[in-house]
Structure formats: structure tokens, C-alpha cells
Amino acid sequence: MTNPLKGRLSIVASCRGAFLGVAVLSGLINLLYLSGSIFMMEVYDRVLPSRSIPTLVGLSIIIVVLYLFQGLFDMVRGRILARVGAALDEDLSQKVFQGQLAAPIKGKAEGDGQQPLRDLDQLRAFLAGGGPSALFDLPWMPLYLFICFAFHPWLGAVALGGAIVLVAITLLTEFFTREASKAAVSAALVRNGISDGARRNAEVVHAMGMAQRIGTRWSQANATYLSYQQKTSDVAGGFGAMSKVLRMLLQSAVLALGAYLVIDGQATGGIMIASSILTSRALAPVELAIANWKGFVSARQGWHRLKTLLDANASVEAPLKLPAPRSVLSLENAGTGAPGGQRFAIQDVAFQLNAGSGLGVIGPSASGKSSLARMIVGVWPTWRGKVRLDGAALEQWLPEDLGRHIGYLPQDVELFAGSVAQNIARFDPDPKPEAIIEAAKFANVHEMILQLPDGYETQVGEAGAALSGGQRQRIALARALYGNPFLVVLDEPNSNLDNEGEQALTAAIMSIRARGGVVIVIAHRPSALAGVDMVLVMGEGHVQTFGHKDEVLSKVLRPVPAAQASEPRVAPVTPLKVVEDLGVAS
């Protein structure tokens, strides 16, 4: 495994030249800041006493040129910092996005799950703002104080005292905003989570009249967020206002002290004006740092969260590329549980399926059927035992490589905003049209797609909102079959299907087996088992029975009593009734 710290150091190292350039420019800018003070001193001490117009003109030309260079350097520094932020985003955005995708799998997602990308945006915005410039200017404060001391010890002492007070204000700002800023981020996650959940379940919220109650919950979470945000803003704003007043007060105090020294004959008028300007300039970076403190704290906390995310998703060195699996799926006393949990959802699952096999998994609710499906496809890592394809454990594959050999239809079907063709092709940047059509025909959805407004180019909308539940499920089935994967796992694939859809599902299962694939069907309705030859019964997280379909079903199903069968029915039912303790719907 690669060292995540090394990866972060490489990012810093790649920007080292840019930061060095910013430091050099900051030095030049701060040296040029002295030009205004020197100009004022020269005007008061040389031009006015001598009444020399040529001297004034010459000094004016010089100061204009110096100010132009100062503005140019300041502009270049800002552009460099903005590009450093863009480079950081370019280097980290994909890693952060992949970490964000992996967070729900690992049980670490909070709120709406978008916080990592917001942290990256915050970091980039801070680098492009005025905060870093203030930090680069801070080391030059001693130069201004030294010059003030050179003018007169009393002037330097007053300026130093003001600098100490402003630094103390900066530290107090950090102390009083740290916890409130962290709490504000946590409250924002809760608020955004409620909003995102309500948006995704808008139909349920509207149909059952829950809008006001969900809105009340959101308002309470929003009020908590605003209270912490307001506390942070109040503290930072209060100290910022205090620093501004103090800087103006110090500038006036230095000016008054300079006037006293001029009257007493210890300084010139030029020194009086120059020391006032230098004091203001010496304290400006501290004031600017306080003004940008909120952004600095947010960027620092965001960077800490990003480091944690990158550590948790440190890239693994690419293993040797394995050949496509073609022979067998085996589970060796495998067990797993929900990400972030401590309790096994399934344990000691062991079976083997050879090429061309079809397995139906049945059992009562909460027996571990869907957990088994997630473990087999690698969504949930095994806590114990192994899941192997042709003898290779799933961990020996990179997810991108493994995904080509797996088709998965989850219980909750989700399509992505894009065209039907893109969804079937799994958003392959260079898909083969014949492979898309082949998968659609295997799922018996080709004719249905052709009836859509734009055929395969029809936009499905966010989460497939433009399609019916049955259409989404059949397109998701075609997506699972795209590329003829060796292993296909279908979790309740007929939950939204009509009779025609169920017949297409059975035909798809048979076609997978016919080409030498392995198919696993999680089922509650016996009709989904028509195309399989093996059945596994789950109960309380363990395998209860495993074997050939007819043999297993003969054990777990019993005929409906004749008297019960003769009772009038609203609709025909199967003549088999499932044993109640297994909970398999009939």
C-alpha cells in the first residue's frame, strides 16, 4: 500500500516552486510598501524646506513607478495563489470524489455525503483569497518595527506594543472560534442530510402529508447551524472590528507621539509622518489575518478532514491483472456485516457454483439475503472467510477490473442522469453499440426502449425519474448484463415486473447460464426461481439449506390444505404454501 503521507507531500512538493515565488514576490511587495513612507519623509524633510519643484517631480515619478511595480507584483502573487488552488483541486478532486463514493460502503458517510467536495472547494477558495497573502506578509512585520525603532525608540515601543496586542487578538480569535466552527460543520451535515433525504423521497413526503413535519425538522437543524455560524461570525467580527479600531488608534498615537518628538526637537516632520504610515503597514497583515480567520479555520479543518479521507482510501498498488473468471464461484465460511457496524449480518456461508449454474436465494425478511448479495459482489468486504472467483479472492482484483466481470441489480434500483444507452453501458466512454443492444435484448427491453421518445438516447432524468419503476428495473437488468459478465447477482429482480417482464427475466437467467455464466437470484416470489437449478435458504444470517431446486423446495414448501384451497379466492394463488418459519412468500 502506498503511503498517503507521501502522496500529500508530493502535492506540496509540486507547489513548492509556486510558494517560493509567492514568498519572493511578498518580499518585494513589502519592500515596496516602504516607498510611501520614504516618499512622505523626503517631501517633508527635503522638498518643503528647499521648495525644490524638480526634486518633487523626480520623487513623484519614482513613487509612481514603484507603485506600479507593487501593483503588478500583487496581481501576479494573487494569480499564482489562485493557480496553486486550481492545481491542488486538479490533483485531489478525483481522489476526493472516489473517497466520497467509498464512504457509504465503509459506513462513514455523514449528512448528504457532499462534505469532502465542499472542503476541497473551501480550500481552493481560501488559497485564491486574501488569507494566504496576509500570512506571507506577517514575517515582514519585524522589518517595519525595526525601522520604527530606528526612527526613535519610543515610536518603536508604541508600534511593538500594538503588534503584541493584535497578535493576542489573533490568538483569542482562534481560541474562541475553533469549537463553534467545528460544531457549525457538524450541524450543516445534519441539515443537509435532512434536505437531501426529503428531496430523494419527495413522492412519499408529498403523498403522506409529511412536508410540514420534515420542514420543521429541517428548520430546527438549520437553527442549530445558524446559531453556531452566528457565534463564529460574532467572535471573528468582534475581534476584527477591535483590531481595526486599535490599528487606527495606534496610528494616531504614533502620529501624536511623533508630533511631540518634533516639538521637542528629537525627530523631523518627515519621521513623524513616515512612522505613522509604517506602524499602520506593520499591523495591516495582522488585521487582514483576523479578517480572514474564519476562512483560515474552515480551510484548516477541511484539510484535516480531507487528510483523514485520503488516509482511509489510500490507493493500493495495482495487483497482477488476472484473467477473466470462467469456471467457479466459491464462498469459504464467509461472513460480513453492515459497514461501520460491529455485528455480523451473515456468518459461515459456504457453497460453490460452477459455470452455467443458477442459484435462487430465499428466506424470511432480515435473514441476510441482501447482505449475502452485497458480500458476493464485493460491496461489503468479508469480515471472515473468502469469496473467490476461479480461486482468486475478490481482494486480489482492482474494483474497476472486477466490475467488468460482475453484473449487479440491487434491491433499490437507481439510474443516473444521462441517456438510456449510457446507463446500460455503465457510462463506458467508448461503448460498443452492438454490446448495448445485445444487453438490452438479453433483458428483453430492446423493443420497449425503441418506443421511448428518443430511443436509446432518451434522457432518463435524475435517478431515472422519467421512467416507470418497471422500466427502470428492466434497464438496470440490461446494465447488469452488459459485457456478458461471468457473475450476475439479482436482488429481487421481479419486484416491479409484470408477467411479460418476469418471462423476460427468466429468459435472461437462462441465457446467462447457457453462455457459461453464474447467476444468483434473491427472491421472495417463486416465479423468480423458474430459471435456476440450485436453491439456498437463509435464516438468521446462516445457510439453512443448500442443494438442487426440486430437492430443497420439497423440504421447505408444503401443499395448501384441500379445504383451504377450495375456499373462494379473489385471484389465483400457487398451490404451495411456504413453511412459516422460513417466511418465503408464496
Coordinates of C-alpha atoms in Angstrom, one line a residue:
M1 CA 0.0 0.0 0.0
T2 CA 1.3 3.4 -0.9
N3 CA 2.0 5.9 1.9
P4 CA -0.8 8.6 1.9
L5 CA 1.6 11.0 3.6
K6 CA 3.9 10.6 0.7
G7 CA 1.1 11.4 -1.7
R8 CA 0.3 14.6 0.2
L9 CA 4.0 15.6 0.4
S10 CA 4.2 15.2 -3.4
I11 CA 1.3 17.7 -3.7
V12 CA 3.2 20.1 -1.5
A13 CA 6.4 19.5 -3.4
S14 CA 4.8 20.1 -6.7
C15 CA 3.7 23.5 -5.4
R16 CA 7.0 24.3 -3.7
G17 CA 8.2 26.5 -6.6
A18 CA 5.0 28.4 -6.7
F19 CA 5.1 29.0 -2.9
L20 CA 8.7 30.1 -3.2
G21 CA 7.7 32.5 -6.0
V22 CA 4.9 33.9 -3.8
A23 CA 7.4 34.4 -0.9
V24 CA 9.8 36.3 -3.1
L25 CA 7.0 38.4 -4.5
S26 CA 5.7 39.1 -1.0
G27 CA 9.2 40.3 0.0
L28 CA 9.4 42.6 -3.0
I29 CA 5.9 43.9 -2.3
N30 CA 6.7 44.6 1.4
L31 CA 9.9 46.4 0.5
L32 CA 7.9 48.5 -2.0
Y33 CA 5.4 49.3 0.8
L34 CA 8.3 51.3 2.3
S35 CA 8.3 53.6 -0.7
G36 CA 5.2 55.6 0.5
S37 CA 6.8 56.3 3.9
I38 CA 10.1 57.2 2.4
F39 CA 8.4 59.5 -0.1
M40 CA 6.5 61.3 2.6
M41 CA 9.6 61.7 4.7
E42 CA 11.5 63.1 1.7
V43 CA 8.7 65.5 0.9
Y44 CA 8.6 66.9 4.4
D45 CA 12.3 66.9 5.1
R46 CA 13.7 67.9 1.7
V47 CA 11.1 69.2 -0.7
L48 CA 9.3 71.6 1.6
P49 CA 12.4 73.1 3.3
S50 CA 14.2 73.6 -0.1
R51 CA 11.0 74.5 -2.1
S52 CA 12.5 72.5 -5.0
I53 CA 10.0 71.7 -7.7
P54 CA 12.4 69.5 -9.7
T55 CA 13.0 67.4 -6.6
L56 CA 9.3 67.0 -6.1
V57 CA 8.8 66.0 -9.7
G58 CA 11.6 63.5 -9.6
L59 CA 10.3 61.9 -6.4
S60 CA 6.8 61.8 -7.8
I61 CA 8.0 59.9 -10.9
I62 CA 9.9 57.4 -8.8
I63 CA 7.0 56.8 -6.5
V64 CA 4.6 56.3 -9.4
V65 CA 6.9 53.7 -11.0
L66 CA 7.4 51.9 -7.6
Y67 CA 3.6 51.8 -7.0
L68 CA 3.1 50.3 -10.5
F69 CA 5.6 47.6 -9.8
Q70 CA 3.9 47.0 -6.4
G71 CA 0.5 46.6 -8.0
L72 CA 2.0 44.3 -10.7
F73 CA 3.7 42.1 -8.1
D74 CA 0.5 41.9 -6.0
M75 CA -1.5 40.9 -9.1
V76 CA 1.0 38.2 -10.1
R77 CA 1.0 36.9 -6.5
G78 CA -2.8 36.6 -6.5
R79 CA -2.8 34.8 -9.8
I80 CA -0.1 32.3 -8.6
L81 CA -2.1 31.5 -5.4
A82 CA -5.3 31.1 -7.5
R83 CA -3.4 28.6 -9.7
V84 CA -2.0 26.8 -6.8
G85 CA -5.6 26.3 -5.6
A86 CA -6.6 25.1 -9.0
A87 CA -3.6 22.7 -9.2
L88 CA -4.5 21.3 -5.7
D89 CA -8.1 20.8 -6.8
E90 CA -6.9 19.1 -10.0
D91 CA -4.6 16.8 -8.1
L92 CA -7.1 15.9 -5.3
S93 CA -10.5 16.1 -6.9
Q94 CA -10.6 12.6 -8.3
K95 CA -9.2 11.1 -5.1
V96 CA -11.7 13.0 -3.0
F97 CA -14.6 12.0 -5.3
Q98 CA -13.6 8.3 -5.1
G99 CA -13.2 8.6 -1.3
Q100 CA -16.7 10.2 -1.2
L101 CA -18.1 7.3 -3.2
A102 CA -16.4 4.8 -0.9
A103 CA -17.6 6.4 2.3
P104 CA -21.2 4.9 2.3
I105 CA -19.7 1.5 1.6
K106 CA -17.5 1.9 4.7
G107 CA -20.3 3.3 6.8
K108 CA -18.6 6.7 7.1
A109 CA -20.9 9.0 5.1
E110 CA -22.4 11.9 7.0
G111 CA -25.2 14.3 6.1
D112 CA -25.7 14.4 2.3
G113 CA -22.2 12.9 1.7
Q114 CA -21.0 16.1 -0.1
Q115 CA -18.8 17.5 2.6
P116 CA -15.5 16.3 1.1
L117 CA -16.1 18.2 -2.1
R118 CA -17.2 21.2 -0.1
D119 CA -14.0 21.0 1.9
L120 CA -12.0 21.0 -1.3
D121 CA -13.9 24.0 -2.6
Q122 CA -13.3 25.8 0.6
L123 CA -9.6 25.1 0.5
R124 CA -9.3 26.3 -3.1
A125 CA -11.3 29.4 -2.3
F126 CA -9.1 30.2 0.6
L127 CA -5.9 29.9 -1.4
A128 CA -7.3 32.2 -4.1
G129 CA -8.4 34.8 -1.5
G130 CA -6.6 37.3 0.7
G131 CA -5.8 34.9 3.6
P132 CA -2.5 33.4 2.2
S133 CA -1.2 36.9 1.3
A134 CA -1.7 38.1 4.9
L135 CA 0.2 35.0 6.1
F136 CA 3.1 35.7 3.7
D137 CA 3.2 39.4 4.8
L138 CA 3.3 38.6 8.5
P139 CA 7.0 37.7 8.6
W140 CA 7.8 41.2 7.4
M141 CA 6.3 42.9 10.4
P142 CA 9.6 42.9 12.3
L143 CA 11.2 45.0 9.4
Y144 CA 8.7 47.8 9.9
L145 CA 9.0 47.7 13.7
F146 CA 12.9 47.8 13.3
I147 CA 12.6 50.9 11.1
C148 CA 10.3 52.5 13.7
F149 CA 12.8 51.8 16.4
A150 CA 15.5 53.3 14.1
F151 CA 13.4 56.5 13.8
H152 CA 13.1 56.7 17.6
P153 CA 12.9 54.1 20.5
W154 CA 9.6 55.5 21.7
L155 CA 8.0 55.1 18.3
G156 CA 9.2 51.6 18.0
A157 CA 8.0 50.7 21.5
V158 CA 4.4 52.0 20.7
A159 CA 4.3 50.1 17.4
L160 CA 5.6 46.9 19.1
G161 CA 3.0 47.2 21.9
G162 CA 0.3 47.5 19.3
A163 CA 1.6 44.5 17.4
I164 CA 1.6 42.4 20.6
V165 CA -2.0 43.3 21.3
L166 CA -3.1 42.5 17.8
V167 CA -1.3 39.1 17.9
A168 CA -3.1 38.4 21.2
I169 CA -6.4 39.2 19.5
T170 CA -5.5 36.8 16.7
L171 CA -4.8 34.0 19.2
L172 CA -8.1 34.8 21.1
T173 CA -9.9 34.7 17.7
E174 CA -8.5 31.2 17.1
F175 CA -9.4 30.0 20.7
F176 CA -13.0 31.3 20.7
T177 CA -13.9 30.2 17.1
R178 CA -12.4 26.7 17.0
E179 CA -15.2 24.7 18.7
A180 CA -18.0 26.8 17.2
S181 CA -16.6 26.3 13.7
K182 CA -16.4 22.6 14.2
A183 CA -19.9 22.4 15.6
A184 CA -21.2 24.5 12.7
V185 CA -19.9 22.0 10.2
S186 CA -21.5 19.1 12.1
A187 CA -24.8 21.0 12.2
A188 CA -24.6 21.7 8.5
L189 CA -24.1 18.0 7.8
V190 CA -27.3 17.2 9.8
R191 CA -29.2 19.9 8.0
N192 CA -28.1 18.9 4.5
G193 CA -28.8 15.2 5.3
I194 CA -32.5 16.1 6.1
S195 CA -32.8 18.2 3.0
D196 CA -31.2 15.5 0.7
G197 CA -33.4 12.7 2.2
A198 CA -36.5 14.8 1.8
R199 CA -35.6 15.5 -1.8
R200 CA -34.9 11.9 -2.7
N201 CA -38.2 10.8 -1.1
A202 CA -40.3 13.7 -2.3
E203 CA -43.1 11.5 -3.5
V204 CA -43.5 9.8 -0.1
V205 CA -43.3 13.2 1.7
H206 CA -46.0 14.7 -0.5
A207 CA -48.3 11.7 -0.7
M208 CA -48.4 11.2 3.1
G209 CA -48.6 14.9 4.1
M210 CA -45.2 14.9 5.8
A211 CA -43.9 18.1 4.2
Q212 CA -44.6 20.3 7.3
R213 CA -43.1 17.8 9.8
I214 CA -40.0 17.3 7.7
G215 CA -39.8 21.1 7.2
T216 CA -40.0 21.5 11.0
R217 CA -37.1 19.1 11.5
W218 CA -35.1 20.9 8.8
S219 CA -35.8 24.3 10.5
Q220 CA -34.6 23.0 13.8
A221 CA -31.4 21.7 12.3
N222 CA -31.0 24.9 10.3
A223 CA -31.5 27.0 13.5
T224 CA -28.8 25.0 15.3
Y225 CA -26.4 25.5 12.3
L226 CA -27.2 29.2 12.2
S227 CA -26.6 29.6 15.9
Y228 CA -23.1 28.2 15.7
Q229 CA -22.4 30.1 12.5
Q230 CA -23.6 33.3 14.1
K231 CA -21.4 32.7 17.1
T232 CA -18.3 32.2 14.9
S233 CA -19.2 35.3 12.9
D234 CA -19.8 37.4 16.0
V235 CA -16.5 36.4 17.6
A236 CA -14.5 36.9 14.4
G237 CA -16.3 40.1 13.5
G238 CA -15.9 41.5 17.0
F239 CA -12.2 40.9 17.2
G240 CA -11.9 42.1 13.6
A241 CA -13.6 45.4 14.5
M242 CA -11.5 45.7 17.6
S243 CA -8.3 45.2 15.5
K244 CA -9.4 47.9 13.1
V245 CA -10.1 50.4 15.9
L246 CA -6.8 49.5 17.6
R247 CA -4.8 50.0 14.4
M248 CA -6.3 53.4 13.8
L249 CA -5.8 54.3 17.4
L250 CA -2.2 53.2 17.2
Q251 CA -1.6 55.1 14.0
S252 CA -3.0 58.3 15.6
A253 CA -1.0 57.6 18.8
V254 CA 2.2 57.3 16.8
L255 CA 1.4 60.5 14.9
A256 CA 0.8 62.3 18.2
L257 CA 4.0 60.9 19.7
G258 CA 5.8 61.9 16.6
A259 CA 4.4 65.4 16.8
Y260 CA 5.6 65.6 20.4
L261 CA 9.1 64.4 19.4
V262 CA 9.2 67.1 16.6
I263 CA 8.2 69.8 19.0
D264 CA 10.9 68.5 21.4
G265 CA 13.4 68.5 18.6
Q266 CA 14.0 64.7 18.7
A267 CA 12.5 64.0 15.3
T268 CA 11.7 65.7 12.0
G269 CA 8.2 66.1 10.4
G270 CA 9.1 63.5 7.8
I271 CA 9.9 60.9 10.5
M272 CA 6.6 61.8 12.2
I273 CA 4.5 61.0 9.0
A274 CA 6.7 58.1 8.0
S275 CA 6.5 56.3 11.3
S276 CA 2.7 56.7 11.4
I277 CA 2.4 55.1 7.9
L278 CA 4.9 52.3 8.8
T279 CA 3.0 51.5 12.0
S280 CA -0.2 51.1 10.0
R281 CA 1.6 49.0 7.5
A282 CA 3.2 46.8 10.1
L283 CA -0.2 46.0 11.7
A284 CA -2.1 45.6 8.4
P285 CA -1.2 41.9 7.9
V286 CA -2.4 41.0 11.4
E287 CA -5.6 42.8 10.8
L288 CA -6.0 41.1 7.5
A289 CA -5.3 37.7 9.1
I290 CA -8.0 38.3 11.7
A291 CA -10.5 39.4 8.9
N292 CA -9.7 36.1 7.1
W293 CA -9.6 34.0 10.2
K294 CA -12.9 32.3 9.6
G295 CA -11.8 31.2 6.2
F296 CA -8.5 30.1 7.5
V297 CA -10.1 28.0 10.3
S298 CA -12.6 26.5 7.8
A299 CA -9.8 25.7 5.3
R300 CA -7.6 24.1 8.0
Q301 CA -10.5 21.9 9.3
G302 CA -11.4 21.0 5.8
W303 CA -7.8 20.0 5.0
H304 CA -7.8 17.8 8.2
R305 CA -11.0 16.1 7.1
L306 CA -9.6 15.6 3.6
K307 CA -6.4 14.1 5.0
T308 CA -8.5 11.7 7.1
L309 CA -10.5 10.7 4.0
L310 CA -7.3 10.2 1.9
D311 CA -5.7 8.1 4.6
A312 CA -8.8 5.9 4.8
N313 CA -8.8 5.5 1.0
A314 CA -5.1 5.3 0.4
S315 CA -4.5 3.8 -3.1
V316 CA -3.3 0.2 -3.3
E317 CA -0.6 -0.8 -5.7
A318 CA -2.1 -2.4 -8.7
P319 CA -2.0 -6.2 -8.4
L320 CA -1.2 -8.5 -11.2
K321 CA -4.0 -8.4 -13.7
L322 CA -5.9 -11.7 -13.5
P323 CA -7.6 -13.4 -16.5
A324 CA -11.4 -13.2 -16.7
P325 CA -13.1 -15.7 -14.5
R326 CA -14.8 -18.5 -16.4
S327 CA -15.2 -21.6 -14.1
V328 CA -16.4 -21.3 -10.5
L329 CA -17.7 -19.0 -7.7
S330 CA -16.9 -20.3 -4.2
L331 CA -17.6 -19.0 -0.7
E332 CA -15.4 -20.3 2.1
N333 CA -17.1 -19.8 5.5
A334 CA -17.6 -16.2 4.6
G335 CA -19.3 -13.6 6.8
T336 CA -19.8 -9.9 6.8
G337 CA -21.9 -7.1 8.3
A338 CA -23.1 -3.6 7.7
P339 CA -20.2 -1.0 7.1
G340 CA -19.3 0.7 10.3
G341 CA -21.2 -1.9 12.4
Q342 CA -19.9 -4.5 14.8
R343 CA -22.4 -7.3 14.3
F344 CA -22.3 -10.0 11.7
A345 CA -25.3 -9.9 9.3
I346 CA -24.3 -13.3 7.8
Q347 CA -21.8 -15.9 9.0
D348 CA -20.2 -19.1 7.9
V349 CA -21.7 -19.1 4.4
A350 CA -20.0 -21.8 2.3
F351 CA -21.0 -23.1 -1.2
Q352 CA -19.7 -23.5 -4.7
L353 CA -21.3 -22.7 -8.1
N354 CA -19.8 -23.9 -11.3
A355 CA -20.1 -22.2 -14.7
G356 CA -23.7 -22.5 -16.0
S357 CA -25.3 -22.7 -12.5
G358 CA -28.2 -20.6 -11.4
L359 CA -28.8 -20.2 -7.6
G360 CA -32.0 -18.9 -6.0
V361 CA -31.7 -17.5 -2.5
I362 CA -34.8 -17.5 -0.4
G363 CA -35.6 -16.9 3.3
P364 CA -37.6 -14.6 5.6
S365 CA -37.0 -10.9 5.9
A366 CA -33.8 -9.9 7.7
S367 CA -32.4 -13.3 7.1
G368 CA -29.3 -11.9 5.4
K369 CA -30.2 -12.4 1.7
S370 CA -29.3 -8.9 0.5
S371 CA -26.3 -8.9 2.8
L372 CA -25.1 -12.1 1.0
A373 CA -25.6 -10.4 -2.4
R374 CA -23.5 -7.4 -1.3
M375 CA -20.7 -9.6 0.0
I376 CA -20.6 -11.7 -3.2
V377 CA -20.2 -8.7 -5.4
G378 CA -17.7 -7.1 -3.1
V379 CA -19.8 -4.1 -2.0
W380 CA -19.4 -5.3 1.6
P381 CA -15.9 -6.8 2.4
T382 CA -15.7 -10.1 4.0
W383 CA -15.0 -10.0 7.7
R384 CA -14.2 -13.6 7.8
G385 CA -13.6 -16.3 5.2
K386 CA -13.3 -15.6 1.4
V387 CA -15.3 -15.0 -1.7
R388 CA -13.4 -16.4 -4.7
L389 CA -13.7 -16.3 -8.5
D390 CA -11.7 -19.1 -10.1
G391 CA -9.8 -19.4 -6.9
A392 CA -8.8 -15.7 -6.6
A393 CA -10.2 -13.8 -3.7
L394 CA -12.1 -10.6 -4.6
E395 CA -9.4 -8.5 -2.8
Q396 CA -6.9 -9.6 -5.5
W397 CA -8.8 -7.6 -8.1
L398 CA -9.0 -3.8 -8.5
P399 CA -12.6 -2.7 -8.4
E400 CA -12.5 -1.4 -11.9
D401 CA -11.2 -4.8 -13.2
L402 CA -13.6 -6.8 -11.1
G403 CA -16.6 -4.8 -12.1
R404 CA -16.2 -5.9 -15.7
H405 CA -16.9 -9.5 -14.7
I406 CA -19.8 -8.7 -12.4
G407 CA -23.4 -7.7 -13.1
Y408 CA -25.4 -6.5 -10.1
L409 CA -29.1 -5.5 -9.8
P410 CA -29.6 -4.1 -6.3
Q411 CA -32.9 -4.2 -4.5
D412 CA -33.3 -0.4 -4.8
V413 CA -32.8 0.4 -8.4
E414 CA -31.1 3.7 -9.2
L415 CA -30.3 5.0 -12.7
F416 CA -28.0 8.0 -13.3
A417 CA -28.9 11.2 -15.1
G418 CA -28.0 10.5 -18.7
S419 CA -29.3 8.6 -21.7
V420 CA -30.6 5.0 -21.6
A421 CA -27.6 3.9 -23.7
Q422 CA -25.2 5.5 -21.2
N423 CA -26.9 3.8 -18.3
I424 CA -26.8 0.4 -19.9
A425 CA -23.2 0.8 -20.9
R426 CA -22.3 1.7 -17.3
F427 CA -21.1 5.1 -18.7
D428 CA -18.3 3.5 -20.7
P429 CA -16.6 6.4 -22.5
D430 CA -16.2 4.3 -25.7
P431 CA -19.0 1.7 -25.6
K432 CA -19.8 -0.7 -28.5
P433 CA -23.3 -0.1 -29.8
E434 CA -23.8 -3.8 -30.5
A435 CA -22.9 -4.7 -26.9
I436 CA -25.6 -2.2 -25.6
I437 CA -28.2 -3.6 -27.9
E438 CA -27.2 -7.2 -27.0
A439 CA -27.6 -6.5 -23.3
A440 CA -31.0 -4.9 -24.0
K441 CA -32.2 -7.8 -26.0
F442 CA -31.0 -10.3 -23.3
A443 CA -33.1 -8.3 -20.8
N444 CA -35.9 -8.2 -23.4
V445 CA -36.1 -4.5 -23.1
H446 CA -34.9 -3.6 -26.7
E447 CA -38.5 -3.1 -28.1
M448 CA -39.5 -1.1 -25.0
I449 CA -36.5 1.3 -25.4
L450 CA -37.3 1.8 -29.1
Q451 CA -40.8 3.0 -28.1
L452 CA -39.3 5.8 -25.9
P453 CA -39.3 9.3 -27.3
D454 CA -35.6 9.3 -28.4
G455 CA -35.0 5.5 -28.2
Y456 CA -31.6 4.7 -26.7
E457 CA -30.8 8.4 -26.5
T458 CA -33.8 9.2 -24.2
Q459 CA -32.7 11.1 -21.1
V460 CA -33.8 9.2 -18.0
G461 CA -33.6 12.2 -15.7
E462 CA -32.2 12.3 -12.2
A463 CA -32.4 8.8 -10.6
G464 CA -34.4 7.7 -13.7
A465 CA -37.3 9.9 -12.7
A466 CA -38.5 10.0 -16.4
L467 CA -39.2 6.2 -16.4
S468 CA -41.6 4.0 -14.6
G469 CA -40.4 1.6 -11.8
G470 CA -40.7 -1.4 -14.2
Q471 CA -38.8 0.4 -16.9
R472 CA -36.0 1.4 -14.6
Q473 CA -35.8 -2.2 -13.3
R474 CA -35.6 -3.7 -16.8
I475 CA -33.0 -1.1 -17.9
A476 CA -31.0 -1.8 -14.8
L477 CA -31.2 -5.5 -15.6
A478 CA -29.7 -4.7 -19.1
R479 CA -27.0 -2.8 -17.3
A480 CA -26.2 -5.8 -15.2
L481 CA -26.0 -8.0 -18.3
Y482 CA -23.8 -5.5 -20.3
G483 CA -20.5 -7.0 -21.4
N484 CA -21.6 -10.6 -20.6
P485 CA -20.2 -10.7 -17.1
F486 CA -19.4 -14.1 -15.6
L487 CA -21.2 -13.4 -12.3
V488 CA -24.6 -11.8 -12.2
V489 CA -26.4 -11.1 -8.9
L490 CA -30.0 -10.0 -9.0
D491 CA -31.6 -8.9 -5.7
E492 CA -35.4 -9.2 -6.0
P493 CA -35.3 -8.5 -9.8
N494 CA -39.0 -9.0 -10.3
S495 CA -40.4 -6.6 -7.6
N496 CA -41.7 -4.2 -10.3
L497 CA -42.2 -6.5 -13.2
D498 CA -45.4 -7.6 -14.9
N499 CA -45.9 -11.1 -16.4
E500 CA -44.1 -10.1 -19.6
G501 CA -41.2 -8.7 -17.5
E502 CA -41.0 -11.9 -15.4
Q503 CA -40.8 -14.0 -18.6
A504 CA -38.0 -11.8 -19.9
L505 CA -36.2 -12.2 -16.5
T506 CA -36.4 -16.0 -16.7
A507 CA -35.2 -15.9 -20.3
A508 CA -32.3 -13.6 -19.2
I509 CA -31.3 -16.0 -16.4
M510 CA -31.4 -19.0 -18.8
S511 CA -29.2 -17.1 -21.3
I512 CA -26.6 -16.3 -18.6
R513 CA -26.4 -20.0 -17.7
A514 CA -26.3 -21.0 -21.4
R515 CA -23.2 -18.9 -22.1
G516 CA -21.4 -20.4 -19.1
G517 CA -22.1 -17.6 -16.5
V518 CA -23.2 -17.9 -12.9
V519 CA -26.4 -16.2 -11.8
I520 CA -27.7 -15.7 -8.3
V521 CA -31.3 -14.5 -7.7
I522 CA -32.5 -13.2 -4.4
A523 CA -36.2 -13.9 -4.5
H524 CA -39.4 -13.5 -2.5
R525 CA -41.7 -14.8 -5.3
P526 CA -41.2 -18.3 -6.5
S527 CA -41.7 -17.2 -10.1
A528 CA -38.2 -15.6 -10.0
L529 CA -36.8 -19.1 -9.4
A530 CA -38.0 -20.6 -12.7
G531 CA -34.6 -20.2 -14.4
V532 CA -32.3 -21.5 -11.6
D533 CA -31.2 -25.1 -10.8
M534 CA -30.0 -24.6 -7.2
V535 CA -31.6 -23.0 -4.1
L536 CA -30.1 -21.7 -0.9
V537 CA -32.3 -21.0 2.1
M538 CA -31.1 -18.3 4.5
G539 CA -32.3 -17.9 8.1
E540 CA -30.9 -15.7 10.9
G541 CA -27.8 -15.0 8.9
H542 CA -26.9 -18.6 8.3
V543 CA -27.4 -21.1 5.5
Q544 CA -30.2 -23.4 6.4
T545 CA -30.4 -25.5 3.3
F546 CA -28.5 -25.7 0.0
G547 CA -29.0 -28.0 -2.9
H548 CA -30.9 -28.7 -6.1
K549 CA -34.0 -26.7 -6.5
D550 CA -36.5 -29.5 -6.5
E551 CA -34.9 -31.2 -3.5
V552 CA -34.8 -28.0 -1.4
L553 CA -38.2 -26.7 -2.3
S554 CA -39.8 -30.1 -1.5
K555 CA -38.4 -29.6 2.0
V556 CA -39.4 -26.0 2.6
L557 CA -42.8 -26.0 0.8
R558 CA -45.9 -27.9 1.6
P559 CA -49.2 -28.2 -0.2
V560 CA -52.1 -26.0 0.7
P561 CA -54.8 -28.0 2.6
A562 CA -57.7 -29.0 0.3
A563 CA -60.3 -27.2 2.4
Q564 CA -58.3 -24.0 2.3
A565 CA -57.6 -24.5 -1.5
S566 CA -61.4 -24.8 -2.1
E567 CA -62.3 -21.5 -0.5
P568 CA -63.2 -18.7 -2.9
R569 CA -60.2 -16.6 -3.9
V570 CA -60.1 -13.1 -5.4
A571 CA -57.1 -14.1 -7.5
P572 CA -55.5 -17.4 -8.3
V573 CA -52.6 -18.5 -6.0
T574 CA -50.0 -21.1 -6.1
P575 CA -51.0 -24.5 -4.7
L576 CA -47.9 -24.4 -2.4
K577 CA -47.7 -22.7 1.0
V578 CA -44.3 -21.9 2.4
V579 CA -43.4 -23.1 5.9
E580 CA -44.0 -20.0 8.1
D581 CA -40.7 -20.2 9.9
L582 CA -38.8 -19.7 6.6
G583 CA -41.0 -16.8 5.6
V584 CA -40.8 -17.4 1.8
A585 CA -43.8 -15.7 0.2
S586 CA -46.0 -17.9 -1.9

